[in-house]
Each structure stands twice: as C-alpha cells, then as structure tokens.
PDB file of C-alpha atoms in Angstrom:
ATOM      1  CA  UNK N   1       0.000   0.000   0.000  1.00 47.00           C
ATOM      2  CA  UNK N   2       1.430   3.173  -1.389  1.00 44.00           C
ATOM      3  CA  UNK N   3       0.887   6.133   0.902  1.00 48.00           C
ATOM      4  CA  UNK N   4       3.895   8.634  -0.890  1.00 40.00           C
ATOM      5  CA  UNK N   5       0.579  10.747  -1.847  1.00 40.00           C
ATOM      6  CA  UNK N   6      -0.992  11.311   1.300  1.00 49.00           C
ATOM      7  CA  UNK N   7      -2.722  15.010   1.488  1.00 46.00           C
ATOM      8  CA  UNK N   8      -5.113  16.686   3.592  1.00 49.00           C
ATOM      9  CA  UNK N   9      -8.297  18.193   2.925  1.00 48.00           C
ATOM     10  CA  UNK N  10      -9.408  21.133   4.847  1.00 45.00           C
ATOM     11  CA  UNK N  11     -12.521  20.232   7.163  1.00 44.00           C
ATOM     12  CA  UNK N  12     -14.599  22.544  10.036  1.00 40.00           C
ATOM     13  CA  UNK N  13     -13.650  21.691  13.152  1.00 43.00           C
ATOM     14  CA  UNK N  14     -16.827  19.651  15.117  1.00 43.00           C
ATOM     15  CA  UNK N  15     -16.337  20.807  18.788  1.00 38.00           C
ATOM     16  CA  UNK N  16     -17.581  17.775  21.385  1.00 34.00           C
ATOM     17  CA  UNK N  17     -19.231  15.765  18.478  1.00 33.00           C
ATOM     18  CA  UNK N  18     -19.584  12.375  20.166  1.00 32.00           C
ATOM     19  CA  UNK N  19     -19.418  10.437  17.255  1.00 34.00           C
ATOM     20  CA  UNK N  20     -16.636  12.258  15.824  1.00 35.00           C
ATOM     21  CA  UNK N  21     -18.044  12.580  11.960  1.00 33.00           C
ATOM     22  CA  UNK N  22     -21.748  12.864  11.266  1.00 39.00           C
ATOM     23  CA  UNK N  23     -22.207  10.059   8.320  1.00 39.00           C
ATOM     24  CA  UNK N  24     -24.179  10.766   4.984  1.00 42.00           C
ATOM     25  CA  UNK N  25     -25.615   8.463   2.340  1.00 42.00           C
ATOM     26  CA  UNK N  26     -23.243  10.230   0.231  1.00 43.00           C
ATOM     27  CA  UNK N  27     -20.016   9.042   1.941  1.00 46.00           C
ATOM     28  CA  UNK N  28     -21.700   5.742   3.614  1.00 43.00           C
ATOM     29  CA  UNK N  29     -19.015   4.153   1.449  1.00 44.00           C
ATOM     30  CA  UNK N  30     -16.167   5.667   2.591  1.00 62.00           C
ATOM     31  CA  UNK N  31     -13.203   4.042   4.320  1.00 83.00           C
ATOM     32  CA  UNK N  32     -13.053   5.831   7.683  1.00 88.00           C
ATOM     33  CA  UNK N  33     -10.565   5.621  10.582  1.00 93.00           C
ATOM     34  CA  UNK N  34     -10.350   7.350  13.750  1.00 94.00           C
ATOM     35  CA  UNK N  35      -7.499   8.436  15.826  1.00 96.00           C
ATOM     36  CA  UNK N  36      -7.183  10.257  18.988  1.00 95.00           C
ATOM     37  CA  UNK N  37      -4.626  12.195  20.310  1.00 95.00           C
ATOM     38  CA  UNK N  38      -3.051  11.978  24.452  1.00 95.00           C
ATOM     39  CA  UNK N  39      -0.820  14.080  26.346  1.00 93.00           C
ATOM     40  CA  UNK N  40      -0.207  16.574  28.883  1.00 92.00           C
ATOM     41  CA  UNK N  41      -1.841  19.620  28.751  1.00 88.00           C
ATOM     42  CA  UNK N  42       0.196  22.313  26.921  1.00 88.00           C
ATOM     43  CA  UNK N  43       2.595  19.637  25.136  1.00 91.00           C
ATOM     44  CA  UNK N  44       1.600  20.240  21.674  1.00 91.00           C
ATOM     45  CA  UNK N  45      -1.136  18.210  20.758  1.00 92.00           C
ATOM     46  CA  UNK N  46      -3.728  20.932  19.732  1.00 90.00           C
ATOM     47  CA  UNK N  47      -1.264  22.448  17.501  1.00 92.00           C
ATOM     48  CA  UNK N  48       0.144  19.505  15.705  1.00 94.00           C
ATOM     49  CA  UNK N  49      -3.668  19.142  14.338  1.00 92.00           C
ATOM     50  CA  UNK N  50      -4.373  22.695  13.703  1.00 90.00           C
ATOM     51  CA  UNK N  51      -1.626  22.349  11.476  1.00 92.00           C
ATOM     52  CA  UNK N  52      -1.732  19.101   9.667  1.00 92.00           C
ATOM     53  CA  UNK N  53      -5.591  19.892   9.452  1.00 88.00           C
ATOM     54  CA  UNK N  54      -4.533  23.387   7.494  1.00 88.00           C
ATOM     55  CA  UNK N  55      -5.429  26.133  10.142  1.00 84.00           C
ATOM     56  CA  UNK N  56      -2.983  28.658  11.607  1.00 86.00           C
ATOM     57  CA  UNK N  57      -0.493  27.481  14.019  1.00 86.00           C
ATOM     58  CA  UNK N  58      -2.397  28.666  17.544  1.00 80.00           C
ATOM     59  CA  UNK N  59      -0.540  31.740  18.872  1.00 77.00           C
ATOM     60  CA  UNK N  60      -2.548  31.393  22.518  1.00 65.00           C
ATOM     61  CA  UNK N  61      -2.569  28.244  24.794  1.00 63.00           C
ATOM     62  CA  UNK N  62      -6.291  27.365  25.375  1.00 59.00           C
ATOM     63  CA  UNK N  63      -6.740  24.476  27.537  1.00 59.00           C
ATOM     64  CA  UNK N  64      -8.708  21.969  25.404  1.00 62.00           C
ATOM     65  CA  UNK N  65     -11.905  20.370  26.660  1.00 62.00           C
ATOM     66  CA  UNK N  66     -12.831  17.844  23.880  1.00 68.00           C
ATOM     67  CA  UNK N  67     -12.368  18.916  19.904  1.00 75.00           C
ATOM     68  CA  UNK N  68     -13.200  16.911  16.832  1.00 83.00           C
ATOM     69  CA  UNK N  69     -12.195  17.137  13.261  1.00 81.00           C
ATOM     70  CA  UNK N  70     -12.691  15.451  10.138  1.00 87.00           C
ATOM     71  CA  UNK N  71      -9.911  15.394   7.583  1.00 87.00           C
ATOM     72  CA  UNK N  72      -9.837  13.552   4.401  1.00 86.00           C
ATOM     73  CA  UNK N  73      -6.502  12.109   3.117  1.00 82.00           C
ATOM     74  CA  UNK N  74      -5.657  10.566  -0.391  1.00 77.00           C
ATOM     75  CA  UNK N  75      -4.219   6.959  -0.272  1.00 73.00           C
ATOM     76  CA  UNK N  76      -1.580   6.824  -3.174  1.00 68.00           C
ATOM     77  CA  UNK N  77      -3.538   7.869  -6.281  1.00 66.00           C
ATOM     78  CA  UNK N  78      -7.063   6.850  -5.915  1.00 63.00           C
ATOM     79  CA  UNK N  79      -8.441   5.448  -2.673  1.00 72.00           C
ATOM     80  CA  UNK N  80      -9.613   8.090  -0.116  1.00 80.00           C
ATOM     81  CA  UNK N  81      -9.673   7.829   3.751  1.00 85.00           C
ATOM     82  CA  UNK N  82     -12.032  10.009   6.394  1.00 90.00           C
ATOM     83  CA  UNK N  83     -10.045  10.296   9.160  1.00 91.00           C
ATOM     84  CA  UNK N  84     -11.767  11.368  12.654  1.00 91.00           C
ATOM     85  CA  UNK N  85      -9.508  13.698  14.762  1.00 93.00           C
ATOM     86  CA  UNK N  86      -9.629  13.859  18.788  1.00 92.00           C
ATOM     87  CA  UNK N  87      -7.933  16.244  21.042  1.00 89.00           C
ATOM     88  CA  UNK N  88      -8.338  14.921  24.152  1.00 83.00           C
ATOM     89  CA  UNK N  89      -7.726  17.189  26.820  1.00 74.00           C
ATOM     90  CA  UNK N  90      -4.776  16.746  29.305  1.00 68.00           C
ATOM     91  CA  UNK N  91      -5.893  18.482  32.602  1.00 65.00           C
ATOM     92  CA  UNK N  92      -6.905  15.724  35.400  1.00 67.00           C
ATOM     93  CA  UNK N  93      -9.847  17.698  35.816  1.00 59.00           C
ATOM     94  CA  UNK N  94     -11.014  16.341  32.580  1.00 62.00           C
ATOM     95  CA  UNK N  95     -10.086  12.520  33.821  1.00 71.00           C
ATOM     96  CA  UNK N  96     -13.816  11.433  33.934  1.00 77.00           C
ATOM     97  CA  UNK N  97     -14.296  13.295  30.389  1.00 80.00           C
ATOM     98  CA  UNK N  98     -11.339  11.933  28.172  1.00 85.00           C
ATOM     99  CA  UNK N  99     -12.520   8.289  28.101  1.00 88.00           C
ATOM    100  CA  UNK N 100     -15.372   9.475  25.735  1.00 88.00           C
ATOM    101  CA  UNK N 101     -12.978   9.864  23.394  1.00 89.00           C
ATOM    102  CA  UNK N 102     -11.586   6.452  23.312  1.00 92.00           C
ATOM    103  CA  UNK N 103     -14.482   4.026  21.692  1.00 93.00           C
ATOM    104  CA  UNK N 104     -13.475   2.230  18.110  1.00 93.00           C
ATOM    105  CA  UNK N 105     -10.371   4.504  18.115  1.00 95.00           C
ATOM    106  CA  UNK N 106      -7.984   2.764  15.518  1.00 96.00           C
ATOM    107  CA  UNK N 107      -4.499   4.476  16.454  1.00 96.00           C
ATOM    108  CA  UNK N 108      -3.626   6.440  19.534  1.00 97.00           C
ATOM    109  CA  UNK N 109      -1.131   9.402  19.388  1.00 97.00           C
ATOM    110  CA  UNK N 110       0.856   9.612  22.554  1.00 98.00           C
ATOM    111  CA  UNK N 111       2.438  12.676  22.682  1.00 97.00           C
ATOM    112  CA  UNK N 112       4.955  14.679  24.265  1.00 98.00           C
ATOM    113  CA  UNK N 113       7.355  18.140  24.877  1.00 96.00           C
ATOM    114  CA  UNK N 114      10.876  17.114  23.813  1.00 96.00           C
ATOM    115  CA  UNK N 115      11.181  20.404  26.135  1.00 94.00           C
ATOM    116  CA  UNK N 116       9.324  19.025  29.075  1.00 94.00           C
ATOM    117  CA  UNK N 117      10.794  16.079  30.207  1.00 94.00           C
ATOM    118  CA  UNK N 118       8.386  14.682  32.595  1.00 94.00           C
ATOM    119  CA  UNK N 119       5.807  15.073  29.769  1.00 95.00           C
ATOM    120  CA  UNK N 120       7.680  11.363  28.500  1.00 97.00           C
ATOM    121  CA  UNK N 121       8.176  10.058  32.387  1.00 96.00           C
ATOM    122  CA  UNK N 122       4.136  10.398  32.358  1.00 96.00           C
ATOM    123  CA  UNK N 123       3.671   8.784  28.924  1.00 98.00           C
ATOM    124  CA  UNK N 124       5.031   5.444  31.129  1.00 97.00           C
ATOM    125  CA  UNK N 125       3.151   6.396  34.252  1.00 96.00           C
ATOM    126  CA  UNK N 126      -0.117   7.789  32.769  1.00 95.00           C
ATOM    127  CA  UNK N 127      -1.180   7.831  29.173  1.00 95.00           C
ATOM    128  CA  UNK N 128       0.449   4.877  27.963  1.00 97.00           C
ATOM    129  CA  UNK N 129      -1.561   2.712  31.029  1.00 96.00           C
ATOM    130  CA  UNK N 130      -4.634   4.879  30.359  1.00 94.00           C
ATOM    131  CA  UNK N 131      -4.487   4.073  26.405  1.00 95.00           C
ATOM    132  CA  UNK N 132      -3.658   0.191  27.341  1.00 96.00           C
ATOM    133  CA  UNK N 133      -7.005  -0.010  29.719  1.00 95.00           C
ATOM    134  CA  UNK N 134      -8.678   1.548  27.473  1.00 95.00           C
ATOM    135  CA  UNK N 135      -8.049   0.987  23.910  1.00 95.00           C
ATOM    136  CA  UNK N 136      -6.028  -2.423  24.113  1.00 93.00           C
ATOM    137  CA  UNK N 137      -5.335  -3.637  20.654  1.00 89.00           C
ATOM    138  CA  UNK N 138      -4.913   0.010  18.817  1.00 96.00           C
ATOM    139  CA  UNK N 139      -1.569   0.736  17.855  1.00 97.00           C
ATOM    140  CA  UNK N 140      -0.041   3.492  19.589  1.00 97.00           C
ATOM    141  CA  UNK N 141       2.606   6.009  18.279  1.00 98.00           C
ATOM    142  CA  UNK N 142       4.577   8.162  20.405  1.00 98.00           C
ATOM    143  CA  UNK N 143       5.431  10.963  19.207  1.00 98.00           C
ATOM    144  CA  UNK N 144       7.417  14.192  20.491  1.00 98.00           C
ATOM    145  CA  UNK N 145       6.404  17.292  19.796  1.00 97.00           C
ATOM    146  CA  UNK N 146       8.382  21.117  19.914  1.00 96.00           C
ATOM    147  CA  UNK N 147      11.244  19.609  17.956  1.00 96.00           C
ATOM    148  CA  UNK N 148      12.078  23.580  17.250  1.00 94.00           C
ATOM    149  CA  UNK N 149      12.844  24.369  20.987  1.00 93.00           C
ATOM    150  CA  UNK N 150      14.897  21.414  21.361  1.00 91.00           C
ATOM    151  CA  UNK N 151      18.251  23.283  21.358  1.00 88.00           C
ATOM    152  CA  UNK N 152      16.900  26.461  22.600  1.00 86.00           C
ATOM    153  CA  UNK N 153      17.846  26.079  26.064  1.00 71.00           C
ATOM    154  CA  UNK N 154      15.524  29.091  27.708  1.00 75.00           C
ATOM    155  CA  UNK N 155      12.557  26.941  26.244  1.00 69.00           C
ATOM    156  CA  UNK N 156      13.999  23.588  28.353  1.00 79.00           C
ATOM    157  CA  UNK N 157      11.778  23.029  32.016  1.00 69.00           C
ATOM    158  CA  UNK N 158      13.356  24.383  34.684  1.00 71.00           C
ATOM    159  CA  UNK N 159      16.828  24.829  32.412  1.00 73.00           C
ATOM    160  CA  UNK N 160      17.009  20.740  32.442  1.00 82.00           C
ATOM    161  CA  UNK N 161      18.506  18.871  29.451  1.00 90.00           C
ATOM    162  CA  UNK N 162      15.436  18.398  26.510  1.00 93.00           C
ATOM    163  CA  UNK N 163      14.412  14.667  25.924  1.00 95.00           C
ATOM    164  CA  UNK N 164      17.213  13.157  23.087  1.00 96.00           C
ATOM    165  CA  UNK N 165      15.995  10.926  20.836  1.00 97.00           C
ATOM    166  CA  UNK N 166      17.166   8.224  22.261  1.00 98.00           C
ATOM    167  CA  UNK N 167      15.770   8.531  25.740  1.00 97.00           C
ATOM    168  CA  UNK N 168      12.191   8.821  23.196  1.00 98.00           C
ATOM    169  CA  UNK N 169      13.217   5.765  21.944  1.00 98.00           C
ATOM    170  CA  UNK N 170      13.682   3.557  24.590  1.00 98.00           C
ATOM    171  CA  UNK N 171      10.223   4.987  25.917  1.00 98.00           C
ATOM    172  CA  UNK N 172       8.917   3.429  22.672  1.00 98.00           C
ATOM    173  CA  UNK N 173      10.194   0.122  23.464  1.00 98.00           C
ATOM    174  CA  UNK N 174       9.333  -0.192  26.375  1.00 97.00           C
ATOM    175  CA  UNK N 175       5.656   0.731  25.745  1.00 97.00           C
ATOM    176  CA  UNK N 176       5.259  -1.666  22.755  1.00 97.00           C
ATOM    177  CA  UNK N 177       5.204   1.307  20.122  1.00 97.00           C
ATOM    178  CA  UNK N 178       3.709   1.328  16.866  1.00 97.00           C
ATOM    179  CA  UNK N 179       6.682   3.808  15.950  1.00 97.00           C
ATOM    180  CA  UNK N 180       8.460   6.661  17.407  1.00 98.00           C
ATOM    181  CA  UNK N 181       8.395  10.153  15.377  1.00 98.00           C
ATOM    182  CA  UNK N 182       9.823  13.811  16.462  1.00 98.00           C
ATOM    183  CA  UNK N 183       8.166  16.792  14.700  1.00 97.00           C
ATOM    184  CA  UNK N 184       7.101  20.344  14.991  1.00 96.00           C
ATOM    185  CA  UNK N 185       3.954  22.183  14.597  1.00 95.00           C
ATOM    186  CA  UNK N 186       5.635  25.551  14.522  1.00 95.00           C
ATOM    187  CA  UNK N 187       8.380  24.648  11.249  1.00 95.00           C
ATOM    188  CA  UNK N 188       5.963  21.812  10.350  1.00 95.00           C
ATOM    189  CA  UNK N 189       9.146  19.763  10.280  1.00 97.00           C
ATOM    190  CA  UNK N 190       7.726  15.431  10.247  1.00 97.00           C
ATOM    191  CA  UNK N 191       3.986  16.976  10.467  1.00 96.00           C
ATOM    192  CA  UNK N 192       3.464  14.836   7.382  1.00 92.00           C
ATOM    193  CA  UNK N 193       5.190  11.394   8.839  1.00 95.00           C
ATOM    194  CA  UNK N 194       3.521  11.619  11.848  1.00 96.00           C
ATOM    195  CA  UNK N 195      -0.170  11.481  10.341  1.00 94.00           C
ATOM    196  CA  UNK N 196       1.218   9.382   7.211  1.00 92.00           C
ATOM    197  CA  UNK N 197       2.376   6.729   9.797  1.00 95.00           C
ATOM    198  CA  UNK N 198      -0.790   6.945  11.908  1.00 94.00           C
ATOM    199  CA  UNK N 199      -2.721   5.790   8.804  1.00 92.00           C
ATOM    200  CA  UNK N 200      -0.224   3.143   8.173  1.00 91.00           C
ATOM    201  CA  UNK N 201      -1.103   1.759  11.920  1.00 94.00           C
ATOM    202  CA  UNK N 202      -4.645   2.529  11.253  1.00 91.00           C
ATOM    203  CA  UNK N 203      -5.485   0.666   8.309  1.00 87.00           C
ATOM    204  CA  UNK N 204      -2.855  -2.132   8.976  1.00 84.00           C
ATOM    205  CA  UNK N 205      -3.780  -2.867  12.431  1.00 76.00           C
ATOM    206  CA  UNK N 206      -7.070  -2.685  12.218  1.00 66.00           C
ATOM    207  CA  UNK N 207      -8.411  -5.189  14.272  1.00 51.00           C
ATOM    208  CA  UNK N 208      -5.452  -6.685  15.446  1.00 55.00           C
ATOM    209  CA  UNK N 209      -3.156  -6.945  18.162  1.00 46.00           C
ATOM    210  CA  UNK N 210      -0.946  -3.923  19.009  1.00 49.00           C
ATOM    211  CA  UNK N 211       3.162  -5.399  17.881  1.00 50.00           C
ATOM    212  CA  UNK N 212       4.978  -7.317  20.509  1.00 46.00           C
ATOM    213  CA  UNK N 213       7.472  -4.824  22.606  1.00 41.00           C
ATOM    214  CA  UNK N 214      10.485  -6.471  20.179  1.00 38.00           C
ATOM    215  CA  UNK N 215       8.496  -5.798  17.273  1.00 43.00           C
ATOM    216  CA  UNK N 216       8.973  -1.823  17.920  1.00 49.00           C
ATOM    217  CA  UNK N 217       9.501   0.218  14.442  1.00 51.00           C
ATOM    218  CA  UNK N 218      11.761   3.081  14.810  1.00 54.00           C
ATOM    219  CA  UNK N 219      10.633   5.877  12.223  1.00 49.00           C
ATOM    220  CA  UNK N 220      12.497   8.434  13.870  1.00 46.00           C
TER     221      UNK N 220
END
C-alpha cells in the first residue's frame, strides 16, 4: 500500500461531536478511521492538528476540553480515507471526560514536549496505562512534539537537558510502540510522517493486536 501521496483536505472543526463525523448516504461508502490524540496539557497536541488539518499554528494556549475534526486524506492515487480527529484534553480535571474519546479509536497518538521532560516520564506512568485499559489492541505512536525548541535552552523546564531521541526511543520500546516520530507544529518539520504513519497503523492494524514490545519500528 502506497501512501507517498498522502494530502489533507481542509474540514470545520466539530467541537464535542460524540461520534466524531456525522455520516451521509453520500459518503456511507467511505473508508473511515479514527485516531485520537493523548498528552499533557500544553505539550503540543492541539497544535500539531491545527496544522496538519490546514489552520494557523495557535498563537494562545487554550486548555482543550474535547475537539473533533474530520480530515480527508488521499491513499496513493485513488483510494480516499475520512479520518476522525480527537484532542483529548490533558488536565486531570477532565479525567472522567477523556474516556469518551476512546471508543473504536484505531491508532492512539501519545504525545509529548521534547522540552518538558516529565511530559515522557508520564507517557510510562499515565497515558500509555490509560491508552492500554482503554483501547487495548490500537496501535499506539509516540510521538514528540516542539522539535524547534529542542536546542533552545531558555525553552527547556526548569533549564534541564530536553528529551534526546534516544531517551524517546527507549520509551517506545518499552511501551510496545507502533513507531516513534519527532516533529514540529511551529516549522511543520515530520507533520506529514507523523499522520502518514498513523494511517499506516490505522489501516494495517485494524483489528489486530498492538506489535509485541520487540516488534517496535523506529521511524524516527
């Protein structure tokens, strides 16, 4: 399955839509996949799909409650794919809220600050455990985000070292990662590989078991 001409079609945003796309006799026919997005509040996720989805890069941190989108992306030359978009929000306060975003997800994005490091200690402690409860045969890709304030040291937490790309790796491993990607919403730098592998996990895995921890594919 060729995916070298994967694109994205500009869709409105459907704010707390439950069922993530409203479906149509028109499009009844349409392949469709859903993924869902996890992570601390503030570490990126919001912007990496304002970006990929076509909208401005956000300028403001707004906490996020619960935000859909639909995108459409071409598959090689002919086949098209509906792909439903959740930002889940990060905040515990929204702990009884985010698992309404979790039924017949297909591929989980756990992400991360590359400029937070205990953003990736709480992908092992939190989402990864939260994603394994509750979706537990979707892939999952990890993926960190803010690549563009990785050597920027006044961007770092608390002047600490940023996450390398190996400590991201061995994260992945030890989770049982689809993949591990780095990108940036800001330069757009591996936008495009991190929602070009997601539908690679999506339609692939579809139904089946997430890859044994050795089976890890490294991306990066």
């Amino acid at each position: 399955m060729s995916l070298a001409c994967l694109r994205s079609n500009r869709d409105v945003p459907r704010h707390s839509d439950c069922d993530g796309f409203r479906k149509t006799d028109a499009d009844k026919s349409r392949e469709r996949r859903k993924l869902v997005t996890v992570g601390e509040g503030g570490c990126g996720k919001t912007c990496l799909l304002a970006v990929f989805t076509g909208r401005p890069f956000p300028q403001q941190y707004v906490p996020t409650v619960l935000h859909t989108y639909v995108t459409r992306v071409h598959i090689g030359d002919q086949t098209m794919l509906e792909i439903s978009l959740w930002d889940s929000p990060g905040q515990e306060d929204y702990d009884r809220l985010r698992p309404i975003s979790y039924p017949n997800t297909d591929v989980v994005l756990i992400c991360f600050s590359l400029v937070q490091p205990d953003s990736l200690v709480n992908v092992v402690e939190r989402w990864n455990p939260e994603a394994e409860h509750f979706c537990p045969r979707v892939p999952i890709i990890l993926v960190g985000t803010k690549k563009d304030l990785r050597n920027k040291v006044d961007a770092v937490e608390d002047r600490r070292k940023p996450v390398t790309s190996f400590e991201g790796r061995l994260v992945a491993e030890k989770i049982g990662a689809f993949a591990y990607l780095e990108c940036s919403a800001l330069t757009m730098e591996g936008v495009h590989q991190v929602f070009q592998t997601a539908v690679i996990a999506a339609v692939k895995m579809s139904g089946a078991r997430r890859p044994q921890r050795s089976a890890y594919c490294n991306l990066f």
